[in-house]
PDB file of C-alpha atoms in Angstrom:
ATOM      1  CA  MET A  10      33.696 -17.462 -39.305  1.00 69.00           C
ATOM      2  CA  VAL A  11      36.098 -16.196 -37.123  1.00 68.00           C
ATOM      3  CA  ALA A  12      34.013 -13.742 -34.820  1.00 70.00           C
ATOM      4  CA  LEU A  13      31.228 -16.738 -33.718  1.00 73.00           C
ATOM      5  CA  TYR A  14      34.439 -18.778 -32.806  1.00 72.00           C
ATOM      6  CA  VAL A  15      35.423 -15.914 -29.888  1.00 72.00           C
ATOM      7  CA  ALA A  16      31.490 -15.120 -29.127  1.00 72.00           C
ATOM      8  CA  TYR A  17      31.018 -18.785 -28.784  1.00 71.00           C
ATOM      9  CA  PRO A  18      31.637 -18.959 -25.159  1.00 69.00           C
ATOM     10  CA  HIS A  19      30.084 -15.830 -24.105  1.00 69.00           C
ATOM     11  CA  LEU A  20      27.169 -16.526 -25.765  1.00 69.00           C
ATOM     12  CA  GLY A  21      25.078 -17.747 -22.087  1.00 66.00           C
ATOM     13  CA  ARG A  22      21.348 -19.345 -22.800  1.00 69.00           C
ATOM     14  CA  LEU A  23      22.119 -18.651 -26.317  1.00 72.00           C
ATOM     15  CA  GLU A  24      24.889 -21.062 -26.390  1.00 72.00           C
ATOM     16  CA  ALA A  25      22.448 -24.496 -27.312  1.00 74.00           C
ATOM     17  CA  GLU A  26      19.902 -22.676 -29.465  1.00 74.00           C
ATOM     18  CA  VAL A  27      23.088 -21.398 -32.420  1.00 76.00           C
ATOM     19  CA  GLN A  28      24.719 -25.347 -30.949  1.00 75.00           C
ATOM     20  CA  ARG A  29      21.436 -26.459 -32.480  1.00 75.00           C
ATOM     21  CA  VAL A  30      21.121 -23.887 -35.698  1.00 76.00           C
ATOM     22  CA  ALA A  31      25.124 -24.619 -36.469  1.00 75.00           C
ATOM     23  CA  SER A  32      24.947 -28.548 -36.542  1.00 73.00           C
ATOM     24  CA  GLY A  33      21.648 -28.050 -38.706  1.00 73.00           C
ATOM     25  CA  ILE A  34      23.129 -26.278 -41.264  1.00 74.00           C
ATOM     26  CA  LEU A  35      26.010 -28.766 -41.133  1.00 71.00           C
ATOM     27  CA  GLN A  36      24.360 -32.041 -41.067  1.00 69.00           C
ATOM     28  CA  ASN A  37      22.403 -30.816 -44.538  1.00 72.00           C
ATOM     29  CA  LEU A  38      25.649 -29.649 -46.370  1.00 74.00           C
ATOM     30  CA  GLY A  39      24.805 -32.312 -48.456  1.00 78.00           C
ATOM     31  CA  LEU A  40      22.483 -30.324 -50.349  1.00 82.00           C
ATOM     32  CA  LEU A  41      25.068 -27.409 -51.246  1.00 79.00           C
ATOM     33  CA  PHE A  42      26.075 -30.295 -53.724  1.00 80.00           C
ATOM     34  CA  VAL A  43      23.600 -31.527 -55.371  1.00 84.00           C
ATOM     35  CA  PRO A  44      23.471 -27.886 -57.979  1.00 83.00           C
ATOM     36  CA  ALA A  45      27.292 -29.062 -59.082  1.00 80.00           C
ATOM     37  CA  GLY A  46      26.226 -32.282 -59.391  1.00 81.00           C
ATOM     38  CA  VAL A  47      23.250 -32.303 -61.688  1.00 85.00           C
ATOM     39  CA  GLY A  48      25.405 -30.359 -63.247  1.00 79.00           C
ATOM     40  CA  VAL A  49      26.439 -32.729 -64.795  1.00 79.00           C
ATOM     41  CA  MET A  50      23.923 -33.194 -68.051  1.00 80.00           C
ATOM     42  CA  LEU A  51      25.476 -30.031 -69.177  1.00 78.00           C
ATOM     43  CA  HIS A  52      28.631 -32.800 -70.104  1.00 75.00           C
ATOM     44  CA  LEU A  53      27.181 -35.922 -71.596  1.00 79.00           C
ATOM     45  CA  GLY A  54      28.916 -36.450 -74.579  1.00 80.00           C
ATOM     46  CA  LEU A  55      32.506 -36.166 -72.596  1.00 79.00           C
ATOM     47  CA  VAL A  56      31.402 -38.419 -69.713  1.00 81.00           C
ATOM     48  CA  GLU A  57      29.219 -40.787 -72.117  1.00 82.00           C
ATOM     49  CA  GLN A  58      32.354 -41.390 -73.932  1.00 86.00           C
ATOM     50  CA  TRP A  59      35.604 -41.344 -71.199  1.00 87.00           C
ATOM     51  CA  TRP A  60      33.063 -42.915 -68.411  1.00 87.00           C
ATOM     52  CA  VAL A  61      34.807 -45.919 -67.690  1.00 91.00           C
ATOM     53  CA  ALA A  62      38.057 -43.889 -67.289  1.00 92.00           C
ATOM     54  CA  LEU A  63      36.427 -41.284 -65.830  1.00 92.00           C
ATOM     55  CA  LEU A  64      34.735 -44.593 -63.029  1.00 92.00           C
ATOM     56  CA  VAL A  65      38.083 -46.172 -62.754  1.00 94.00           C
ATOM     57  CA  ALA A  66      40.589 -42.879 -61.533  1.00 94.00           C
ATOM     58  CA  ILE A  67      37.892 -41.048 -59.975  1.00 93.00           C
ATOM     59  CA  GLY A  68      37.204 -44.443 -56.892  1.00 94.00           C
ATOM     60  CA  ALA A  69      40.436 -46.149 -57.108  1.00 95.00           C
ATOM     61  CA  SER A  70      42.063 -41.979 -56.394  1.00 94.00           C
ATOM     62  CA  THR A  71      39.774 -40.994 -53.947  1.00 94.00           C
ATOM     63  CA  VAL A  72      40.693 -45.039 -52.234  1.00 95.00           C
ATOM     64  CA  LEU A  73      43.891 -44.054 -52.621  1.00 95.00           C
ATOM     65  CA  GLY A  74      43.939 -40.405 -51.407  1.00 94.00           C
ATOM     66  CA  MET A  75      42.053 -41.847 -48.433  1.00 94.00           C
ATOM     67  CA  ALA A  76      44.029 -44.669 -46.972  1.00 95.00           C
ATOM     68  CA  ALA A  77      47.284 -42.323 -47.561  1.00 95.00           C
ATOM     69  CA  ALA A  78      45.482 -39.420 -46.067  1.00 94.00           C
ATOM     70  CA  ALA A  79      44.081 -41.902 -43.004  1.00 95.00           C
ATOM     71  CA  GLY A  80      47.582 -43.533 -42.942  1.00 94.00           C
ATOM     72  CA  ALA A  81      50.125 -40.394 -42.634  1.00 94.00           C
ATOM     73  CA  PHE A  82      47.906 -39.133 -40.086  1.00 93.00           C
ATOM     74  CA  VAL A  83      48.191 -42.485 -37.948  1.00 92.00           C
ATOM     75  CA  TRP A  84      51.456 -42.336 -38.764  1.00 93.00           C
ATOM     76  CA  VAL A  85      52.936 -39.286 -36.864  1.00 93.00           C
ATOM     77  CA  GLN A  86      50.441 -39.777 -34.606  1.00 89.00           C
ATOM     78  CA  LYS A  87      51.808 -42.858 -33.197  1.00 89.00           C
ATOM     79  CA  LEU A  88      55.923 -40.851 -33.506  1.00 89.00           C
ATOM     80  CA  ARG A  89      53.804 -38.433 -31.539  1.00 84.00           C
ATOM     81  CA  GLY A  90      52.992 -40.990 -29.266  1.00 78.00           C
ATOM     82  CA  ARG A  91      49.732 -40.443 -29.196  1.00 62.00           C
ATOM     83  CA  PRO A  92      46.667 -43.631 -29.650  1.00 54.00           C
TER      84      PRO A  92
ATOM     85  CA  MET B  10      -9.958 -26.363 -69.913  1.00 48.00           C
ATOM     86  CA  ASN B  11     -12.100 -27.429 -67.252  1.00 55.00           C
ATOM     87  CA  GLU B  12     -12.816 -24.870 -64.453  1.00 58.00           C
ATOM     88  CA  ALA B  13     -11.688 -27.116 -61.633  1.00 60.00           C
ATOM     89  CA  THR B  14      -8.072 -27.172 -63.106  1.00 65.00           C
ATOM     90  CA  ALA B  15      -7.180 -24.239 -64.542  1.00 69.00           C
ATOM     91  CA  PRO B  16      -6.304 -22.582 -61.000  1.00 67.00           C
ATOM     92  CA  LEU B  17      -3.747 -25.113 -61.147  1.00 66.00           C
ATOM     93  CA  LEU B  18      -2.827 -24.598 -64.437  1.00 67.00           C
ATOM     94  CA  ARG B  19      -2.489 -21.374 -63.616  1.00 68.00           C
ATOM     95  CA  LEU B  20      -0.148 -22.071 -60.734  1.00 63.00           C
ATOM     96  CA  TRP B  21       1.944 -24.244 -62.459  1.00 62.00           C
ATOM     97  CA  VAL B  22       2.500 -21.430 -64.800  1.00 64.00           C
ATOM     98  CA  TYR B  23       3.086 -19.000 -62.235  1.00 63.00           C
ATOM     99  CA  LEU B  24       5.482 -21.526 -60.682  1.00 60.00           C
ATOM    100  CA  GLY B  25       7.820 -23.165 -63.446  1.00 58.00           C
ATOM    101  CA  ALA B  26       8.605 -19.562 -64.358  1.00 62.00           C
ATOM    102  CA  SER B  27       9.804 -18.313 -61.508  1.00 68.00           C
ATOM    103  CA  PRO B  28      13.591 -19.440 -60.255  1.00 72.00           C
ATOM    104  CA  LEU B  29      11.645 -20.960 -57.301  1.00 80.00           C
ATOM    105  CA  LEU B  30      10.676 -23.038 -58.257  1.00 84.00           C
ATOM    106  CA  TRP B  31      13.823 -25.784 -58.999  1.00 86.00           C
ATOM    107  CA  LEU B  32      15.057 -24.417 -55.722  1.00 87.00           C
ATOM    108  CA  SER B  33      11.976 -25.458 -53.774  1.00 88.00           C
ATOM    109  CA  VAL B  34      12.303 -29.175 -56.040  1.00 89.00           C
ATOM    110  CA  THR B  35      15.921 -29.357 -55.293  1.00 90.00           C
ATOM    111  CA  VAL B  36      15.700 -28.631 -51.676  1.00 89.00           C
ATOM    112  CA  CYS B  37      11.871 -30.459 -51.752  1.00 91.00           C
ATOM    113  CA  ALA B  38      14.985 -33.724 -53.344  1.00 92.00           C
ATOM    114  CA  PHE B  39      17.143 -33.605 -50.697  1.00 91.00           C
ATOM    115  CA  VAL B  40      14.356 -34.427 -47.421  1.00 91.00           C
ATOM    116  CA  ALA B  41      13.209 -37.012 -49.193  1.00 92.00           C
ATOM    117  CA  ALA B  42      17.167 -38.571 -50.494  1.00 92.00           C
ATOM    118  CA  ALA B  43      17.557 -37.871 -46.687  1.00 89.00           C
ATOM    119  CA  ARG B  44      14.868 -39.840 -45.490  1.00 91.00           C
ATOM    120  CA  VAL B  45      15.784 -42.839 -47.941  1.00 91.00           C
ATOM    121  CA  GLN B  46      18.880 -43.510 -45.867  1.00 89.00           C
ATOM    122  CA  ARG B  47      16.941 -42.561 -42.281  1.00 88.00           C
ATOM    123  CA  GLY B  48      14.146 -45.005 -43.546  1.00 90.00           C
ATOM    124  CA  LEU B  49      17.749 -48.053 -44.814  1.00 89.00           C
ATOM    125  CA  ARG B  50      19.019 -47.248 -41.475  1.00 85.00           C
ATOM    126  CA  GLY B  51      21.963 -44.368 -42.850  1.00 81.00           C
ATOM    127  CA  THR B  52      23.330 -46.790 -45.477  1.00 84.00           C
ATOM    128  CA  PRO B  53      26.096 -45.533 -47.114  1.00 83.00           C
ATOM    129  CA  TRP B  54      25.134 -46.421 -49.910  1.00 84.00           C
ATOM    130  CA  ALA B  55      22.254 -44.398 -49.970  1.00 87.00           C
ATOM    131  CA  ASN B  56      24.116 -41.211 -50.535  1.00 87.00           C
ATOM    132  CA  PRO B  57      21.206 -38.054 -50.202  1.00 88.00           C
ATOM    133  CA  VAL B  58      23.889 -36.151 -52.860  1.00 87.00           C
ATOM    134  CA  LEU B  59      23.383 -39.504 -55.628  1.00 89.00           C
ATOM    135  CA  LEU B  60      20.407 -39.942 -55.065  1.00 91.00           C
ATOM    136  CA  SER B  61      18.188 -36.292 -55.378  1.00 90.00           C
ATOM    137  CA  VAL B  62      21.378 -35.409 -57.722  1.00 89.00           C
ATOM    138  CA  LEU B  63      19.609 -38.675 -59.971  1.00 90.00           C
ATOM    139  CA  LEU B  64      16.161 -37.572 -59.271  1.00 93.00           C
ATOM    140  CA  LEU B  65      16.233 -34.161 -60.655  1.00 91.00           C
ATOM    141  CA  LEU B  66      18.487 -35.471 -63.403  1.00 90.00           C
ATOM    142  CA  ALA B  67      15.933 -37.505 -64.274  1.00 91.00           C
ATOM    143  CA  LEU B  68      13.050 -34.370 -63.978  1.00 91.00           C
ATOM    144  CA  LEU B  69      14.867 -31.960 -65.666  1.00 89.00           C
ATOM    145  CA  LEU B  70      15.149 -33.786 -68.836  1.00 88.00           C
ATOM    146  CA  GLY B  71      12.466 -35.720 -68.291  1.00 89.00           C
ATOM    147  CA  THR B  72      10.443 -31.940 -68.467  1.00 89.00           C
ATOM    148  CA  GLY B  73      13.277 -30.945 -70.658  1.00 87.00           C
ATOM    149  CA  THR B  74      14.170 -27.786 -68.949  1.00 86.00           C
ATOM    150  CA  PRO B  75      18.003 -27.394 -70.394  1.00 88.00           C
ATOM    151  CA  TYR B  76      20.590 -27.120 -66.814  1.00 86.00           C
ATOM    152  CA  GLU B  77      20.818 -22.691 -67.068  1.00 85.00           C
ATOM    153  CA  ARG B  78      16.884 -22.590 -66.143  1.00 86.00           C
ATOM    154  CA  TYR B  79      17.639 -25.050 -62.964  1.00 87.00           C
ATOM    155  CA  PHE B  80      20.436 -22.928 -62.126  1.00 84.00           C
ATOM    156  CA  GLU B  81      19.016 -19.607 -62.004  1.00 83.00           C
ATOM    157  CA  GLY B  82      17.059 -21.427 -59.095  1.00 81.00           C
ATOM    158  CA  ALA B  83      19.381 -23.702 -57.299  1.00 80.00           C
ATOM    159  CA  GLN B  84      21.790 -21.197 -57.574  1.00 75.00           C
ATOM    160  CA  PHE B  85      19.930 -19.523 -54.150  1.00 77.00           C
ATOM    161  CA  VAL B  86      21.145 -22.739 -52.333  1.00 76.00           C
ATOM    162  CA  HIS B  87      25.069 -21.267 -52.753  1.00 70.00           C
ATOM    163  CA  PHE B  88      24.204 -18.741 -50.321  1.00 71.00           C
ATOM    164  CA  LEU B  89      24.047 -21.658 -47.927  1.00 73.00           C
ATOM    165  CA  LEU B  90      27.638 -22.185 -48.247  1.00 69.00           C
ATOM    166  CA  GLY B  91      28.763 -19.383 -46.234  1.00 69.00           C
ATOM    167  CA  MET B  92      26.525 -19.866 -42.979  1.00 73.00           C
ATOM    168  CA  ALA B  93      27.921 -23.448 -43.772  1.00 74.00           C
ATOM    169  CA  THR B  94      31.443 -21.349 -43.142  1.00 70.00           C
ATOM    170  CA  VAL B  95      30.087 -19.781 -40.458  1.00 74.00           C
ATOM    171  CA  SER B  96      29.026 -22.772 -38.535  1.00 77.00           C
ATOM    172  CA  LEU B  97      32.024 -24.621 -37.884  1.00 76.00           C
ATOM    173  CA  ALA B  98      33.234 -22.306 -35.573  1.00 77.00           C
ATOM    174  CA  VAL B  99      31.280 -24.015 -33.690  1.00 79.00           C
ATOM    175  CA  PRO B 100      31.956 -27.239 -33.681  1.00 79.00           C
ATOM    176  CA  LEU B 101      35.978 -25.862 -34.004  1.00 80.00           C
ATOM    177  CA  ARG B 102      35.697 -24.095 -30.785  1.00 80.00           C
ATOM    178  CA  ARG B 103      33.592 -27.584 -28.668  1.00 81.00           C
ATOM    179  CA  HIS B 104      36.699 -29.224 -30.325  1.00 83.00           C
ATOM    180  CA  TRP B 105      39.712 -27.095 -30.159  1.00 86.00           C
ATOM    181  CA  ASP B 106      41.697 -28.771 -27.943  1.00 86.00           C
ATOM    182  CA  ALA B 107      41.346 -31.999 -29.898  1.00 85.00           C
ATOM    183  CA  VAL B 108      42.635 -30.130 -33.243  1.00 86.00           C
ATOM    184  CA  LYS B 109      45.578 -28.613 -31.218  1.00 87.00           C
ATOM    185  CA  ALA B 110      46.442 -31.764 -30.478  1.00 88.00           C
ATOM    186  CA  ALA B 111      46.508 -33.322 -34.087  1.00 90.00           C
ATOM    187  CA  LEU B 112      48.291 -30.690 -35.481  1.00 91.00           C
ATOM    188  CA  PRO B 113      51.950 -32.022 -37.204  1.00 92.00           C
ATOM    189  CA  ALA B 114      49.402 -35.319 -37.990  1.00 93.00           C
ATOM    190  CA  MET B 115      46.926 -33.038 -39.444  1.00 93.00           C
ATOM    191  CA  SER B 116      49.453 -31.208 -41.765  1.00 93.00           C
ATOM    192  CA  ALA B 117      50.859 -35.014 -42.588  1.00 95.00           C
ATOM    193  CA  ALA B 118      47.556 -36.353 -44.087  1.00 95.00           C
ATOM    194  CA  LEU B 119      47.383 -32.589 -45.551  1.00 94.00           C
ATOM    195  CA  VAL B 120      49.823 -32.716 -48.116  1.00 95.00           C
ATOM    196  CA  VAL B 121      50.130 -36.885 -48.440  1.00 95.00           C
ATOM    197  CA  GLY B 122      46.060 -37.134 -48.765  1.00 95.00           C
ATOM    198  CA  ASN B 123      46.319 -34.749 -51.630  1.00 95.00           C
ATOM    199  CA  LEU B 124      49.489 -35.738 -53.382  1.00 95.00           C
ATOM    200  CA  ALA B 125      48.243 -39.802 -53.869  1.00 95.00           C
ATOM    201  CA  GLY B 126      44.754 -38.424 -54.413  1.00 94.00           C
ATOM    202  CA  SER B 127      45.816 -35.701 -57.500  1.00 95.00           C
ATOM    203  CA  VAL B 128      48.385 -37.628 -58.728  1.00 95.00           C
ATOM    204  CA  SER B 129      46.683 -41.513 -58.921  1.00 95.00           C
ATOM    205  CA  ALA B 130      43.976 -39.672 -60.104  1.00 95.00           C
ATOM    206  CA  MET B 131      45.945 -37.815 -63.779  1.00 95.00           C
ATOM    207  CA  ALA B 132      48.046 -41.050 -64.410  1.00 95.00           C
ATOM    208  CA  ILE B 133      44.890 -43.710 -64.182  1.00 95.00           C
ATOM    209  CA  LEU B 134      43.548 -41.115 -66.915  1.00 94.00           C
ATOM    210  CA  ALA B 135      46.815 -40.676 -68.756  1.00 93.00           C
ATOM    211  CA  TRP B 136      47.029 -44.224 -69.035  1.00 94.00           C
ATOM    212  CA  PHE B 137      44.133 -44.693 -70.194  1.00 93.00           C
ATOM    213  CA  GLN B 138      45.101 -41.851 -73.016  1.00 92.00           C
ATOM    214  CA  ALA B 139      42.251 -39.353 -72.494  1.00 91.00           C
ATOM    215  CA  PRO B 140      42.293 -35.385 -74.115  1.00 91.00           C
ATOM    216  CA  VAL B 141      44.995 -33.317 -71.933  1.00 92.00           C
ATOM    217  CA  PRO B 142      42.162 -30.952 -70.930  1.00 91.00           C
ATOM    218  CA  VAL B 143      39.910 -33.943 -68.969  1.00 92.00           C
ATOM    219  CA  VAL B 144      43.568 -34.909 -67.229  1.00 93.00           C
ATOM    220  CA  LEU B 145      43.460 -31.527 -66.247  1.00 94.00           C
ATOM    221  CA  SER B 146      39.708 -31.592 -65.395  1.00 93.00           C
ATOM    222  CA  ILE B 147      40.263 -34.426 -63.229  1.00 94.00           C
ATOM    223  CA  ALA B 148      43.410 -33.210 -61.115  1.00 94.00           C
ATOM    224  CA  PRO B 149      41.704 -30.805 -57.884  1.00 93.00           C
ATOM    225  CA  LYS B 150      38.995 -33.338 -58.104  1.00 90.00           C
ATOM    226  CA  SER B 151      39.366 -33.937 -54.169  1.00 86.00           C
ATOM    227  CA  VAL B 152      38.718 -29.780 -53.081  1.00 86.00           C
ATOM    228  CA  THR B 153      35.561 -27.983 -53.319  1.00 82.00           C
ATOM    229  CA  ALA B 154      33.582 -27.513 -56.297  1.00 81.00           C
ATOM    230  CA  PRO B 155      33.949 -23.713 -56.627  1.00 79.00           C
ATOM    231  CA  VAL B 156      37.602 -23.818 -55.982  1.00 83.00           C
ATOM    232  CA  ALA B 157      38.442 -27.620 -58.374  1.00 89.00           C
ATOM    233  CA  MET B 158      36.190 -25.344 -60.701  1.00 86.00           C
ATOM    234  CA  GLY B 159      39.167 -22.105 -60.561  1.00 86.00           C
ATOM    235  CA  ILE B 160      41.951 -23.797 -60.523  1.00 90.00           C
ATOM    236  CA  SER B 161      40.797 -25.970 -63.226  1.00 91.00           C
ATOM    237  CA  GLU B 162      40.446 -22.537 -65.214  1.00 89.00           C
ATOM    238  CA  LYS B 163      43.895 -21.690 -64.502  1.00 90.00           C
ATOM    239  CA  ILE B 164      45.521 -24.797 -65.690  1.00 93.00           C
ATOM    240  CA  GLY B 165      43.759 -25.684 -68.112  1.00 91.00           C
ATOM    241  CA  GLY B 166      41.048 -27.794 -68.060  1.00 90.00           C
ATOM    242  CA  LEU B 167      36.902 -27.982 -68.503  1.00 88.00           C
ATOM    243  CA  PRO B 168      35.114 -25.943 -65.205  1.00 87.00           C
ATOM    244  CA  PRO B 169      31.733 -27.760 -65.853  1.00 85.00           C
ATOM    245  CA  LEU B 170      33.668 -31.637 -65.956  1.00 89.00           C
ATOM    246  CA  THR B 171      35.474 -30.853 -63.040  1.00 91.00           C
ATOM    247  CA  ALA B 172      32.713 -29.776 -61.280  1.00 88.00           C
ATOM    248  CA  VAL B 173      31.015 -33.218 -61.814  1.00 88.00           C
ATOM    249  CA  LEU B 174      34.645 -35.144 -60.703  1.00 91.00           C
ATOM    250  CA  VAL B 175      34.467 -33.589 -57.882  1.00 91.00           C
ATOM    251  CA  VAL B 176      30.515 -33.744 -57.569  1.00 89.00           C
ATOM    252  CA  SER B 177      31.352 -37.742 -58.514  1.00 91.00           C
ATOM    253  CA  ASN B 178      34.724 -37.468 -56.139  1.00 93.00           C
ATOM    254  CA  GLY B 179      32.804 -36.586 -53.052  1.00 92.00           C
ATOM    255  CA  ILE B 180      29.771 -38.767 -53.654  1.00 91.00           C
ATOM    256  CA  PHE B 181      32.339 -41.954 -54.150  1.00 93.00           C
ATOM    257  CA  GLY B 182      34.658 -41.015 -51.531  1.00 94.00           C
ATOM    258  CA  ALA B 183      31.018 -40.382 -48.928  1.00 93.00           C
ATOM    259  CA  ILE B 184      30.312 -43.973 -49.270  1.00 92.00           C
ATOM    260  CA  VAL B 185      33.264 -45.558 -49.287  1.00 94.00           C
ATOM    261  CA  ALA B 186      34.528 -43.491 -46.501  1.00 94.00           C
ATOM    262  CA  THR B 187      32.538 -46.066 -43.568  1.00 93.00           C
ATOM    263  CA  PRO B 188      34.001 -49.522 -44.844  1.00 93.00           C
ATOM    264  CA  LEU B 189      37.571 -48.307 -46.687  1.00 95.00           C
ATOM    265  CA  LEU B 190      38.446 -46.621 -42.520  1.00 94.00           C
ATOM    266  CA  ASN B 191      37.173 -49.903 -40.955  1.00 93.00           C
ATOM    267  CA  LEU B 192      39.788 -51.999 -43.551  1.00 94.00           C
ATOM    268  CA  LEU B 193      41.977 -49.940 -42.156  1.00 92.00           C
ATOM    269  CA  ARG B 194      41.541 -50.219 -38.670  1.00 90.00           C
ATOM    270  CA  LEU B 195      41.527 -46.369 -37.645  1.00 90.00           C
ATOM    271  CA  ARG B 196      39.232 -45.769 -35.034  1.00 89.00           C
ATOM    272  CA  ASP B 197      40.454 -42.688 -34.065  1.00 91.00           C
ATOM    273  CA  PRO B 198      37.120 -39.838 -34.580  1.00 92.00           C
ATOM    274  CA  ALA B 199      39.720 -37.783 -35.337  1.00 92.00           C
ATOM    275  CA  GLY B 200      41.633 -39.063 -37.622  1.00 93.00           C
ATOM    276  CA  ARG B 201      38.895 -40.450 -39.587  1.00 95.00           C
ATOM    277  CA  GLY B 202      37.648 -37.619 -40.626  1.00 94.00           C
ATOM    278  CA  PHE B 203      40.549 -35.880 -41.401  1.00 94.00           C
ATOM    279  CA  ALA B 204      41.440 -38.183 -44.149  1.00 95.00           C
ATOM    280  CA  VAL B 205      37.019 -37.555 -45.588  1.00 95.00           C
ATOM    281  CA  GLY B 206      37.805 -34.411 -45.344  1.00 93.00           C
ATOM    282  CA  ILE B 207      40.980 -34.105 -47.769  1.00 94.00           C
ATOM    283  CA  ALA B 208      39.656 -37.506 -50.153  1.00 94.00           C
ATOM    284  CA  ALA B 209      35.957 -36.332 -50.313  1.00 93.00           C
ATOM    285  CA  HIS B 210      35.413 -32.393 -49.491  1.00 89.00           C
ATOM    286  CA  GLY B 211      31.642 -31.413 -48.924  1.00 86.00           C
ATOM    287  CA  ILE B 212      29.818 -34.292 -49.489  1.00 88.00           C
ATOM    288  CA  GLY B 213      32.388 -36.515 -47.446  1.00 91.00           C
ATOM    289  CA  THR B 214      32.201 -33.587 -44.169  1.00 90.00           C
ATOM    290  CA  ALA B 215      28.093 -34.016 -44.400  1.00 87.00           C
ATOM    291  CA  ARG B 216      29.004 -37.822 -44.764  1.00 89.00           C
ATOM    292  CA  ALA B 217      31.362 -37.212 -41.054  1.00 92.00           C
ATOM    293  CA  PHE B 218      28.766 -35.239 -39.763  1.00 87.00           C
ATOM    294  CA  GLN B 219      25.426 -36.923 -39.892  1.00 86.00           C
ATOM    295  CA  LEU B 220      28.226 -39.961 -38.276  1.00 86.00           C
ATOM    296  CA  ASN B 221      29.972 -38.007 -34.820  1.00 88.00           C
ATOM    297  CA  GLU B 222      30.362 -34.225 -34.660  1.00 87.00           C
ATOM    298  CA  THR B 223      34.299 -35.333 -34.028  1.00 89.00           C
ATOM    299  CA  ALA B 224      34.740 -36.085 -37.543  1.00 93.00           C
ATOM    300  CA  GLY B 225      32.514 -33.847 -39.004  1.00 91.00           C
ATOM    301  CA  THR B 226      34.854 -30.994 -37.549  1.00 90.00           C
ATOM    302  CA  PHE B 227      37.959 -32.714 -38.630  1.00 92.00           C
ATOM    303  CA  ALA B 228      36.634 -33.837 -42.030  1.00 93.00           C
ATOM    304  CA  GLY B 229      35.571 -29.434 -42.383  1.00 89.00           C
ATOM    305  CA  ILE B 230      38.980 -28.684 -41.065  1.00 89.00           C
ATOM    306  CA  GLY B 231      40.531 -30.746 -43.645  1.00 91.00           C
ATOM    307  CA  MET B 232      38.211 -29.589 -46.169  1.00 88.00           C
ATOM    308  CA  ALA B 233      38.649 -26.232 -45.559  1.00 84.00           C
ATOM    309  CA  ALA B 234      42.835 -26.708 -45.135  1.00 86.00           C
ATOM    310  CA  SER B 235      42.523 -28.583 -48.737  1.00 88.00           C
ATOM    311  CA  THR B 236      41.890 -26.563 -50.523  1.00 85.00           C
ATOM    312  CA  LEU B 237      45.188 -24.125 -49.473  1.00 84.00           C
ATOM    313  CA  VAL B 238      47.033 -26.827 -50.109  1.00 89.00           C
ATOM    314  CA  ALA B 239      45.826 -27.672 -53.488  1.00 90.00           C
ATOM    315  CA  SER B 240      46.459 -24.498 -54.965  1.00 89.00           C
ATOM    316  CA  VAL B 241      49.441 -24.757 -54.056  1.00 90.00           C
ATOM    317  CA  LEU B 242      50.652 -28.253 -55.179  1.00 93.00           C
ATOM    318  CA  VAL B 243      47.383 -28.957 -58.457  1.00 94.00           C
ATOM    319  CA  PRO B 244      49.607 -25.881 -60.434  1.00 93.00           C
ATOM    320  CA  VAL B 245      52.856 -27.683 -59.937  1.00 93.00           C
ATOM    321  CA  LEU B 246      51.460 -31.310 -60.741  1.00 93.00           C
ATOM    322  CA  ALA B 247      49.895 -29.459 -64.216  1.00 92.00           C
ATOM    323  CA  ARG B 248      53.183 -28.099 -65.230  1.00 91.00           C
ATOM    324  CA  TRP B 249      55.101 -31.335 -64.887  1.00 88.00           C
ATOM    325  CA  PHE B 250      52.144 -33.406 -66.797  1.00 84.00           C
ATOM    326  CA  GLY B 251      52.457 -30.458 -69.666  1.00 76.00           C
ATOM    327  CA  ALA B 252      56.287 -31.196 -69.029  1.00 64.00           C
ATOM    328  CA  ALA B 253      56.505 -35.082 -69.936  1.00 58.00           C
ATOM    329  CA  PRO B 254      56.227 -36.882 -73.236  1.00 46.00           C
TER     330      PRO B 254
END
């Protein structure tokens, strides 16, 4: 990653090509998580027993975590006088 | 067996035994799911990860294929993880000035976001009186799967359960990100992306890259930095939780 970061401005003609490949990979990042997600079938019993608690915990904590991160980001940007 | 179907059957026997079958099915399922989402004008509810996981679950349970057999093929997807990490260099270079300007805000968001996510998740499960290993399994839920599984093992959680929670967290985060951040009136794509990367790791980052390259870049940085923060923070939280009555 560091090598590509350093080399990127010097790629010349290749630059557009590299960018196309890189953004293609990054836009389809979700594919990487499909096998881990299918792994739910290994724990169907545990998930079945605790699904309400797990659902509430994942839902609430994701919203809280995202809102807290966004709030802290905005707050510090404002403190530093940026829009 | 008639003449016409015999070669087909032979082909199936060959493919069925080969790890490439489940790799191809995984890729096809994802491509199809991404098409469905595009067909629905990109609505976040039709998350391609969620749709392809459901499709594959139905296929595996329907054909009685054990997960181990599936994973023999699907694990090759993980080779792409290295390429994806390297690819992050391109947007990072293109948006470096914006990244530099936002460093203090990013540090604050990292600590606050990780803390709020892990503590609330553990507190809710403890309130439901879930067993201790289940509570510990959810603590690293907002970092990317391989790292989260490592942390989970270290603190006494169940790594495969953590993987499932990580993916559910990511899918849910990717779905709620747009409406939630709109509700919070956060318009800066850098801040939006960063919050999504912290709270919903790679699946959120994938979603952010679909929408906006700046948001995607910041999500990628948020995801990467979050793994570092969580590796330090989560074991401390787990120790506190273990010490509490």
